[in-house]
Amino acid sequence: MSNESSKSSPVIKPWEHAKAGEGSAADPLAARFVASLDYDTRLYKQDIAGSRAHAAMLHAQNLLTDEDLSEINRGLSEIESEIDEQGDNWSGWNVELEDVHMCVEAALVAKTGDAGRKLHTGRSRNDQVALDLKLWIADAYHSIDKKYTNLIEAFISLAEKDGEVVMPSYTHLQRAQPIVAGGELMAWTAAIDRAQQRLAALVHSYPENPLGSGAIAGSSLPLNRDMTAEVLGVGPASMNSIDGTASRDAGIDFVYALSMTAMTLSRWAEQWIIYASTEFSFIKLDDLYTTGSSMMPQKQNPDMLELVRGKVSGVYGQLIALLTMTKGITIGYNRDLQEDKRFIFTAYDAVCDCLDMATNIVKTTRFKGEHIAAKLNEGFLDATSLAEYLVNRGVPFRTSHQIVGSLVRKCQADNLTELSDLTIEQMANASKEFNVTFDKDVYDWLTPQNVVKRYQSSGNSGLPGFKAQLAHWKNVLANNDN
Ligand code: ARG
């Protein structure tokens, strides 16, 4: 939408009649500076829904006639279809009217005259915008919720293809214990599921309807706030009119939950950037999601993953902006609060894109099982399993840890890459001082391929744990569909 006014002389804002002079529309910079129209037009549906509910309540309280109500509803429906069709080109958008609320109301007055002039009875833009934002967050939540599920489905489907590939796990980015790829994919699934649950919990945590709070103090008219709350389905009327108009907690909670999602996605992106490097070569990204270099002809850079990681900084920025915006203002509406929507929409759009992009990447990536297998013998991944073998033979864990440490040292001294390269005699000799024996079944506890089958603890990231978790998530998804 254009920030320029289409008219040559500025409008007198319908709410600035107390001014003797021209008012704030006369200076184009002031008109643009005070306006939120370049971002709040996306609230038009919520604004119209709020107005319909408010009008129905005013009518029930005998503050609107039957005819007023039907005129208002007719006008609002026409405006909604016009904006649906014309979007940014709708002729009612006028920056001198500051925002979506005033543009819709001015168009309504133009269509319906006095009926439209009565709509703002007992209402202020302060409770109106607080309501609109709550309604928008509820709608936005419904759209983004499915994106989490799509990503979880993508992780599940990759796990079904490549989940049994045996690979190293890493702590401190050093080889730790063997796992299967599916074990790690289930880790991302659990984290994304939690991010989805967190968003749901925060969005639903304080269902309150600010409408009817007016500008700050409420109204001397007999507004029925419970009625609008019921019509709008946003929860009960907020307890206090000052808090109802001053609070932006719902927006901040929303962006906090989005920030946690972005953080999780960024962490995943970082992991896969490493996995896609030549040094690791654990995964192959689809060509769709890599880019070339303008200078180096061979390059296939994981730019999409890097941008998932990069965009999180902007999302955090919006959260900090919201927290900073609210920290210094008195309890009641201050115009600073108008900026909230800019921050909330920006964070939301970025996280929506990141979730969609992550889904597309996960859907098309494959684990390079053979490449991973070729180096699986490096790093003594089975050392912990060998210590647990000794625990099963009655050796205290601290002692078995020490024994296996000395066996690793022996391998390194003898240029053996793997613990399974040691004979039973060599094992016994190297740990003579501890008086332990080894049977040939020790080899069942060695090699990453054997170890991933042995994990028993619930939630493990080896083969049994992966299979159990995969079954769990498939069940969850099947029940979601019902
Ligand atoms: N566009 C404004 C906002 O988003 C509407 C509220 C203006 N209220 C006022 N008292 N000036 O916050």
Coordinates of C-alpha atoms and ligand atoms in Angstrom, one line a residue:
M1 CA 0.0 0.0 0.0
S2 CA 1.1 3.5 -0.7
N3 CA 2.1 5.8 2.1
E4 CA 1.2 8.8 0.0
S5 CA -2.2 10.3 0.4
S6 CA -4.3 10.2 -2.8
K7 CA -5.9 13.5 -1.9
S8 CA -4.3 16.9 -2.4
S9 CA -5.5 18.5 0.9
P10 CA -5.1 16.6 4.1
V11 CA -8.2 15.1 5.8
I12 CA -9.2 16.3 9.2
K13 CA -8.9 13.1 11.2
P14 CA -12.4 12.3 12.4
W15 CA -11.1 12.0 16.0
E16 CA -9.2 15.3 16.1
H17 CA -12.0 17.8 16.3
A18 CA -10.7 19.2 19.5
K19 CA -7.9 20.8 17.6
A20 CA -8.2 24.4 16.5
G21 CA -5.6 24.0 13.7
E22 CA -5.1 21.6 10.9
G23 CA -4.1 18.6 13.0
S24 CA -1.5 15.9 12.5
A25 CA -2.4 15.0 8.9
A26 CA -1.2 18.4 7.7
D27 CA 2.5 17.4 7.9
P28 CA 3.1 14.4 5.6
L29 CA 6.0 13.2 7.7
A30 CA 3.9 13.3 10.9
A31 CA 1.1 11.5 9.1
R32 CA 3.4 8.8 8.0
F33 CA 5.3 8.7 11.3
V34 CA 2.2 8.1 13.4
A35 CA 0.6 5.6 11.0
S36 CA 0.7 1.9 11.3
L37 CA -1.1 1.3 8.0
D38 CA 1.9 -0.1 6.2
Y39 CA 1.7 -3.2 8.4
D40 CA -1.6 -3.4 10.3
T41 CA -3.8 -3.9 7.2
R42 CA -3.3 -7.6 7.8
L43 CA -5.6 -7.2 10.8
Y44 CA -8.6 -6.3 8.7
K45 CA -10.5 -9.6 9.1
Q46 CA -10.0 -9.6 12.9
D47 CA -10.9 -5.9 13.0
I48 CA -14.2 -6.6 11.2
A49 CA -15.0 -9.6 13.3
G50 CA -14.4 -7.5 16.4
S51 CA -16.7 -4.8 15.1
R52 CA -19.4 -7.3 14.2
A53 CA -19.3 -8.7 17.8
H54 CA -19.3 -5.2 19.3
A55 CA -22.3 -4.1 17.1
A56 CA -24.2 -7.2 18.1
M57 CA -23.6 -6.4 21.7
L58 CA -24.5 -2.7 21.4
H59 CA -27.8 -3.8 19.7
A60 CA -28.6 -6.3 22.5
Q61 CA -28.0 -3.4 24.9
N62 CA -30.4 -1.2 23.0
L63 CA -27.6 1.1 21.9
L64 CA -28.2 0.3 18.2
T65 CA -31.5 -0.1 16.5
D66 CA -32.3 -3.2 14.3
E67 CA -31.7 -1.0 11.3
D68 CA -28.4 0.3 12.6
L69 CA -27.2 -3.2 13.2
S70 CA -28.2 -4.5 9.7
E71 CA -26.7 -1.5 8.1
I72 CA -23.4 -2.0 10.0
N73 CA -23.3 -5.7 9.1
R74 CA -24.1 -4.9 5.5
G75 CA -21.3 -2.3 5.4
L76 CA -18.8 -4.5 7.1
S77 CA -19.5 -7.4 4.8
E78 CA -19.1 -5.2 1.7
I79 CA -15.8 -3.8 3.1
E80 CA -14.5 -7.2 3.8
S81 CA -15.2 -8.5 0.3
E82 CA -13.7 -5.4 -1.2
I83 CA -10.5 -5.9 0.8
D84 CA -10.5 -9.6 0.1
E85 CA -10.6 -8.8 -3.6
Q86 CA -8.5 -5.6 -3.9
G87 CA -6.0 -6.1 -1.0
D88 CA -3.5 -3.3 -0.9
N89 CA -5.3 -1.5 -3.8
W90 CA -8.5 -1.0 -1.8
S91 CA -9.5 2.6 -2.2
G92 CA -10.3 2.9 1.6
W93 CA -6.6 2.7 2.6
N94 CA -5.6 6.2 3.5
V95 CA -2.4 6.8 5.5
E96 CA -3.9 10.0 6.9
L97 CA -6.4 7.8 8.8
E98 CA -3.4 6.2 10.5
D99 CA -4.5 2.6 10.7
V100 CA -6.7 -0.3 9.7
H101 CA -9.3 0.6 12.4
M102 CA -9.9 4.1 11.2
C103 CA -9.8 3.2 7.5
V104 CA -12.5 0.5 7.9
E105 CA -14.6 2.8 10.1
A106 CA -14.3 5.7 7.7
A107 CA -15.4 3.4 4.8
L108 CA -18.3 2.2 7.0
V109 CA -19.5 5.7 7.7
A110 CA -19.2 6.5 4.0
K111 CA -21.5 3.5 3.2
T112 CA -24.0 3.7 6.1
G113 CA -23.9 7.2 7.6
D114 CA -25.2 7.5 11.1
A115 CA -25.3 3.7 11.7
G116 CA -21.5 3.6 11.0
R117 CA -21.0 6.6 13.3
K118 CA -22.5 4.7 16.2
L119 CA -20.2 1.7 15.9
H120 CA -17.5 3.2 18.0
T121 CA -19.9 3.6 21.0
G122 CA -18.1 2.5 24.2
R123 CA -15.0 1.5 22.3
S124 CA -11.6 3.0 21.7
R125 CA -8.8 2.0 19.3
N126 CA -7.0 0.9 22.5
D127 CA -9.3 -2.0 23.3
Q128 CA -10.0 -2.5 19.6
V129 CA -6.3 -3.1 18.7
A130 CA -5.7 -5.2 21.8
L131 CA -8.6 -7.4 20.7
D132 CA -7.5 -7.5 17.0
L133 CA -4.1 -8.6 18.0
K134 CA -5.4 -11.4 20.2
L135 CA -7.7 -12.6 17.4
W136 CA -4.8 -12.4 14.9
I137 CA -2.6 -14.5 17.1
A138 CA -5.3 -17.1 17.5
D139 CA -5.6 -17.3 13.7
A140 CA -1.9 -17.2 13.1
Y141 CA -1.5 -20.1 15.6
H142 CA -3.9 -22.2 13.5
S143 CA -1.8 -21.7 10.4
I144 CA 1.6 -22.2 11.9
D145 CA 0.5 -25.2 14.0
K146 CA 0.2 -27.4 10.9
K147 CA 3.8 -26.4 9.8
Y148 CA 5.2 -28.0 12.9
T149 CA 3.3 -31.2 12.1
N150 CA 4.6 -31.1 8.5
L151 CA 8.1 -30.9 9.8
I152 CA 7.6 -33.8 12.2
E153 CA 6.2 -35.8 9.4
A154 CA 9.2 -35.1 7.3
F155 CA 11.6 -36.3 10.1
I156 CA 9.5 -39.4 10.4
S157 CA 9.6 -40.2 6.8
L158 CA 13.4 -39.7 6.6
A159 CA 13.7 -41.9 9.6
E160 CA 11.7 -44.6 7.9
K161 CA 14.1 -44.4 4.9
D162 CA 17.5 -44.0 6.6
G163 CA 16.8 -44.4 10.3
E164 CA 18.8 -47.7 10.7
V165 CA 22.1 -46.2 9.4
V166 CA 24.6 -46.7 12.2
M167 CA 26.5 -43.5 12.9
P168 CA 28.5 -41.8 15.7
S169 CA 26.9 -39.5 18.2
Y170 CA 28.8 -36.5 19.3
T171 CA 29.3 -34.6 22.6
H172 CA 31.7 -31.7 22.4
L173 CA 31.6 -32.5 18.7
Q174 CA 33.9 -35.5 19.5
R175 CA 32.9 -39.0 18.8
A176 CA 30.8 -40.4 21.7
Q177 CA 28.7 -43.6 21.4
P178 CA 27.3 -45.3 18.3
I179 CA 23.6 -44.5 17.5
V180 CA 21.4 -45.0 14.5
A181 CA 20.5 -42.0 12.3
G182 CA 16.9 -42.5 13.4
G183 CA 17.9 -41.9 17.0
E184 CA 19.1 -38.5 16.1
L185 CA 16.1 -37.8 13.9
M186 CA 13.8 -38.7 16.8
A187 CA 15.7 -36.1 18.9
W188 CA 14.8 -33.3 16.4
T189 CA 11.2 -34.7 16.3
A190 CA 11.0 -34.5 20.1
A191 CA 12.4 -30.9 20.1
I192 CA 10.0 -29.7 17.4
D193 CA 7.1 -31.4 19.1
R194 CA 7.9 -29.6 22.3
A195 CA 8.2 -26.3 20.4
Q196 CA 4.8 -26.9 19.0
Q197 CA 3.3 -27.8 22.4
R198 CA 5.0 -24.7 23.9
L199 CA 3.4 -22.4 21.4
A200 CA 0.0 -24.0 21.9
A201 CA 0.3 -23.7 25.7
L202 CA 1.4 -20.0 25.6
V203 CA -1.3 -19.0 23.0
H204 CA -3.9 -20.6 25.2
S205 CA -2.5 -19.5 28.5
Y206 CA -4.5 -16.3 29.1
P207 CA -7.6 -16.3 27.0
E208 CA -9.0 -12.9 27.8
N209 CA -11.2 -10.4 25.8
P210 CA -9.9 -6.8 26.1
L211 CA -12.9 -5.5 24.1
G212 CA -15.1 -3.2 26.3
S213 CA -12.1 -1.8 28.2
G214 CA -12.5 1.3 26.2
A215 CA -9.6 3.8 26.1
I216 CA -8.5 2.9 29.7
A217 CA -11.2 3.2 32.3
G218 CA -14.2 1.4 30.8
S219 CA -17.5 3.0 29.9
S220 CA -20.6 4.4 31.6
L221 CA -22.7 2.7 29.0
P222 CA -24.1 -0.7 29.9
L223 CA -21.7 -2.8 27.7
N224 CA -22.1 -6.5 28.0
R225 CA -18.5 -7.7 27.8
D226 CA -19.4 -11.3 28.5
M227 CA -21.5 -11.3 25.4
T228 CA -18.7 -10.1 23.0
A229 CA -16.3 -12.5 24.7
E230 CA -18.7 -15.4 23.9
V231 CA -19.3 -14.3 20.3
L232 CA -15.6 -13.9 19.7
G233 CA -14.6 -17.1 21.5
V234 CA -11.5 -15.5 22.9
G235 CA -12.2 -16.2 26.5
P236 CA -13.8 -14.2 29.3
A237 CA -13.7 -10.4 29.6
S238 CA -10.3 -9.2 30.9
M239 CA -10.5 -8.4 34.6
N240 CA -9.3 -4.9 34.5
S241 CA -9.7 -2.2 31.8
I242 CA -6.3 -0.6 32.3
D243 CA -4.5 -3.9 32.1
G244 CA -6.8 -5.0 29.2
T245 CA -5.5 -2.1 27.0
A246 CA -1.9 -1.8 28.3
S247 CA -0.8 -5.5 28.2
R248 CA 1.0 -7.0 25.3
D249 CA 1.9 -10.1 27.2
A250 CA 0.1 -12.3 24.7
G251 CA 2.2 -11.0 21.8
I252 CA 5.4 -11.4 23.8
D253 CA 4.5 -14.9 24.8
F254 CA 3.8 -15.7 21.2
V255 CA 7.1 -14.3 20.0
Y256 CA 9.0 -16.1 22.8
A257 CA 7.5 -19.4 21.7
L258 CA 8.5 -18.5 18.1
S259 CA 12.0 -17.7 19.3
M260 CA 12.4 -21.1 20.9
T261 CA 11.2 -22.7 17.6
A262 CA 13.7 -20.6 15.7
M263 CA 16.5 -21.6 18.1
T264 CA 15.7 -25.3 17.7
L265 CA 15.7 -25.0 13.9
S266 CA 18.9 -23.0 13.9
R267 CA 20.6 -25.7 16.0
W268 CA 19.4 -28.4 13.6
A269 CA 20.6 -26.3 10.6
E270 CA 24.0 -26.0 12.2
Q271 CA 24.2 -29.8 12.6
W272 CA 23.3 -30.5 9.1
I273 CA 25.6 -27.8 7.7
I274 CA 28.4 -29.8 9.4
Y275 CA 27.0 -33.1 8.2
A276 CA 26.9 -31.8 4.6
S277 CA 30.6 -30.8 4.7
T278 CA 33.1 -32.8 2.7
E279 CA 34.9 -33.6 6.0
F280 CA 31.7 -35.2 7.5
S281 CA 29.8 -36.2 4.3
F282 CA 27.0 -37.7 6.5
I283 CA 24.2 -36.3 4.4
K284 CA 23.4 -35.4 0.8
L285 CA 21.3 -32.3 0.5
D286 CA 19.1 -32.0 -2.6
D287 CA 20.4 -29.7 -5.3
L288 CA 17.2 -27.7 -4.8
Y289 CA 18.5 -26.5 -1.4
T290 CA 22.1 -25.7 -2.2
T291 CA 23.5 -22.8 -4.2
G292 CA 26.6 -22.4 -6.3
S293 CA 29.4 -19.9 -6.0
S294 CA 29.9 -17.0 -8.5
M295 CA 33.6 -17.7 -8.5
M296 CA 34.3 -21.3 -7.5
P297 CA 32.6 -23.6 -10.0
Q298 CA 32.6 -26.7 -7.8
K299 CA 30.7 -25.3 -4.9
Q300 CA 27.4 -26.5 -3.5
N301 CA 26.8 -24.4 -0.5
P302 CA 24.1 -25.1 2.1
D303 CA 22.7 -21.6 1.9
M304 CA 19.1 -22.5 2.9
L305 CA 20.3 -24.1 6.1
E306 CA 22.6 -21.2 6.8
L307 CA 19.6 -18.9 6.4
V308 CA 17.5 -20.9 8.8
R309 CA 20.4 -20.4 11.2
G310 CA 20.7 -16.7 10.2
K311 CA 17.0 -15.8 10.4
V312 CA 16.9 -16.7 14.1
S313 CA 18.8 -13.5 14.9
G314 CA 16.0 -11.5 13.5
V315 CA 13.4 -13.4 15.5
Y316 CA 15.3 -12.9 18.7
G317 CA 15.6 -9.2 17.7
Q318 CA 11.8 -9.0 17.6
L319 CA 11.5 -10.6 21.0
I320 CA 14.0 -8.1 22.5
A321 CA 12.3 -5.3 20.7
L322 CA 8.9 -6.2 22.3
L323 CA 10.4 -6.6 25.7
T324 CA 12.2 -3.3 25.4
M325 CA 9.1 -1.5 24.0
T326 CA 7.1 -2.4 27.0
K327 CA 9.5 -2.0 29.8
G328 CA 9.4 1.7 30.2
I329 CA 5.8 2.7 29.5
T330 CA 3.2 3.5 32.1
I331 CA 0.2 1.2 32.7
G332 CA -2.3 2.3 30.1
Y333 CA -2.0 2.7 26.3
N334 CA 1.0 4.5 25.0
R335 CA 1.7 4.9 21.3
D336 CA 4.9 2.9 21.6
L337 CA 2.6 -0.1 21.7
Q338 CA 1.7 0.4 18.0
E339 CA 5.1 -1.0 17.0
D340 CA 4.2 -4.4 18.5
K341 CA 2.6 -5.6 15.4
R342 CA 5.6 -4.9 13.2
F343 CA 7.7 -7.0 15.5
I344 CA 5.2 -9.8 15.9
F345 CA 4.4 -10.1 12.2
T346 CA 8.1 -10.1 11.3
A347 CA 8.9 -12.8 13.7
Y348 CA 6.0 -14.9 12.7
D349 CA 6.7 -14.6 8.9
A350 CA 10.3 -15.6 9.5
V351 CA 9.5 -18.7 11.6
C352 CA 6.8 -19.8 9.1
D353 CA 9.3 -19.6 6.3
C354 CA 12.0 -21.4 8.4
L355 CA 9.5 -24.2 9.3
D356 CA 8.5 -24.7 5.6
M357 CA 12.1 -24.6 4.4
A358 CA 13.2 -27.1 7.0
T359 CA 10.4 -29.4 6.0
N360 CA 11.4 -29.2 2.3
I361 CA 15.0 -29.9 3.2
V362 CA 14.3 -32.8 5.5
K363 CA 12.0 -34.3 2.9
T364 CA 14.7 -34.4 0.2
T365 CA 17.9 -35.2 2.2
R366 CA 19.4 -38.7 2.5
F367 CA 22.0 -40.1 4.9
K368 CA 25.1 -41.4 3.2
G369 CA 25.2 -44.8 4.9
E370 CA 28.2 -46.2 3.1
H371 CA 30.3 -43.1 3.7
I372 CA 29.4 -43.1 7.4
A373 CA 30.2 -46.8 7.7
A374 CA 33.6 -46.5 6.1
K375 CA 34.9 -44.5 9.1
L376 CA 32.8 -46.0 11.8
N377 CA 35.7 -47.9 13.2
E378 CA 37.4 -44.6 14.2
G379 CA 37.0 -43.1 17.6
F380 CA 36.5 -46.2 19.8
L381 CA 32.7 -45.6 19.8
D382 CA 32.2 -49.0 21.6
A383 CA 34.3 -48.2 24.6
T384 CA 31.4 -47.5 26.9
S385 CA 29.7 -50.7 25.8
L386 CA 32.8 -52.6 26.7
A387 CA 32.8 -51.0 30.2
E388 CA 29.2 -52.1 30.5
Y389 CA 30.1 -55.6 29.5
L390 CA 32.5 -55.7 32.5
V391 CA 29.8 -54.2 34.7
N392 CA 27.7 -57.3 33.8
R393 CA 30.5 -59.4 35.0
G394 CA 30.4 -57.8 38.4
V395 CA 33.2 -55.2 37.9
P396 CA 32.4 -51.8 39.5
F397 CA 31.8 -49.2 36.8
R398 CA 34.7 -46.9 37.9
T399 CA 37.0 -49.9 37.6
S400 CA 35.7 -51.0 34.3
H401 CA 36.0 -47.4 33.0
Q402 CA 39.7 -47.5 34.0
I403 CA 40.2 -50.9 32.4
V404 CA 38.7 -49.9 29.1
G405 CA 40.7 -46.7 29.2
S406 CA 43.9 -48.8 29.5
L407 CA 42.7 -51.0 26.6
V408 CA 42.1 -47.9 24.4
R409 CA 45.7 -46.8 25.3
K410 CA 47.0 -50.2 24.3
C411 CA 45.2 -50.1 20.9
Q412 CA 46.7 -46.7 20.3
A413 CA 50.2 -47.9 21.3
D414 CA 49.9 -50.9 19.0
N415 CA 48.4 -49.0 16.1
L416 CA 45.1 -50.9 16.3
T417 CA 42.1 -48.8 15.4
E418 CA 39.4 -50.8 17.1
L419 CA 38.9 -52.5 20.5
S420 CA 37.6 -55.6 18.6
D421 CA 41.1 -55.9 17.1
L422 CA 42.4 -57.0 20.5
T423 CA 42.4 -60.7 21.3
I424 CA 40.9 -62.0 24.5
E425 CA 44.4 -62.6 25.8
Q426 CA 45.5 -59.1 25.0
M427 CA 42.5 -57.8 26.8
A428 CA 43.2 -59.9 29.9
N429 CA 46.9 -59.1 29.9
A430 CA 46.3 -55.4 29.6
S431 CA 44.0 -55.5 32.6
K432 CA 45.9 -58.1 34.7
E433 CA 46.1 -55.9 37.8
F434 CA 42.3 -55.8 38.1
N435 CA 41.9 -59.5 38.0
V436 CA 39.2 -59.6 35.4
T437 CA 38.6 -62.1 32.6
F438 CA 37.0 -61.8 29.2
D439 CA 35.0 -64.4 27.3
K440 CA 34.6 -64.5 23.6
D441 CA 31.1 -63.1 24.0
V442 CA 32.9 -59.8 24.6
Y443 CA 32.9 -59.4 20.8
D444 CA 29.1 -59.2 20.9
W445 CA 29.5 -56.0 22.9
L446 CA 32.0 -54.5 20.4
T447 CA 31.7 -52.7 17.1
P448 CA 29.2 -49.9 16.5
Q449 CA 26.9 -52.3 14.6
N450 CA 26.6 -54.6 17.6
V451 CA 26.4 -51.8 20.2
V452 CA 23.4 -50.0 18.6
K453 CA 21.3 -53.2 19.1
R454 CA 22.2 -53.6 22.7
Y455 CA 20.8 -50.4 24.2
Q456 CA 18.0 -51.2 26.6
S457 CA 17.2 -48.0 28.5
S458 CA 14.0 -46.3 27.5
G459 CA 14.5 -43.3 25.2
N460 CA 17.8 -44.7 23.9
S461 CA 19.1 -43.6 20.5
G462 CA 20.2 -47.0 19.3
L463 CA 18.1 -49.4 17.3
P464 CA 15.5 -50.5 19.9
G465 CA 15.0 -46.9 21.2
F466 CA 14.6 -45.5 17.7
K467 CA 12.1 -48.2 16.7
A468 CA 10.0 -47.5 19.9
Q469 CA 10.1 -43.8 19.3
L470 CA 9.2 -44.1 15.7
A471 CA 6.2 -46.2 16.6
H472 CA 5.2 -43.6 19.2
W473 CA 5.4 -40.6 16.8
K474 CA 3.6 -42.5 14.1
N475 CA 0.8 -43.2 16.6
V476 CA 0.7 -39.6 17.6
L477 CA 0.4 -38.5 14.0
A478 CA -2.3 -41.0 13.2
N479 CA -4.3 -39.8 16.2
N480 CA -3.8 -36.2 15.1
D481 CA -5.5 -37.0 11.8
N482 CA -8.6 -38.3 13.5
Ligands
ARG1 N1 -2.8 1.9 15.4 C1 -2.9 2.1 16.8 C2 -2.1 0.9 17.5 O1 -1.8 0.0 16.8 C3 -4.2 2.2 17.3 C4 -4.3 2.8 18.7 C5 -4.2 4.3 18.8 N2 -4.7 4.7 20.0 C6 -4.5 6.0 20.5 N3 -4.9 6.2 21.7 N4 -3.9 6.9 19.8 O2 -1.8 0.8 18.6

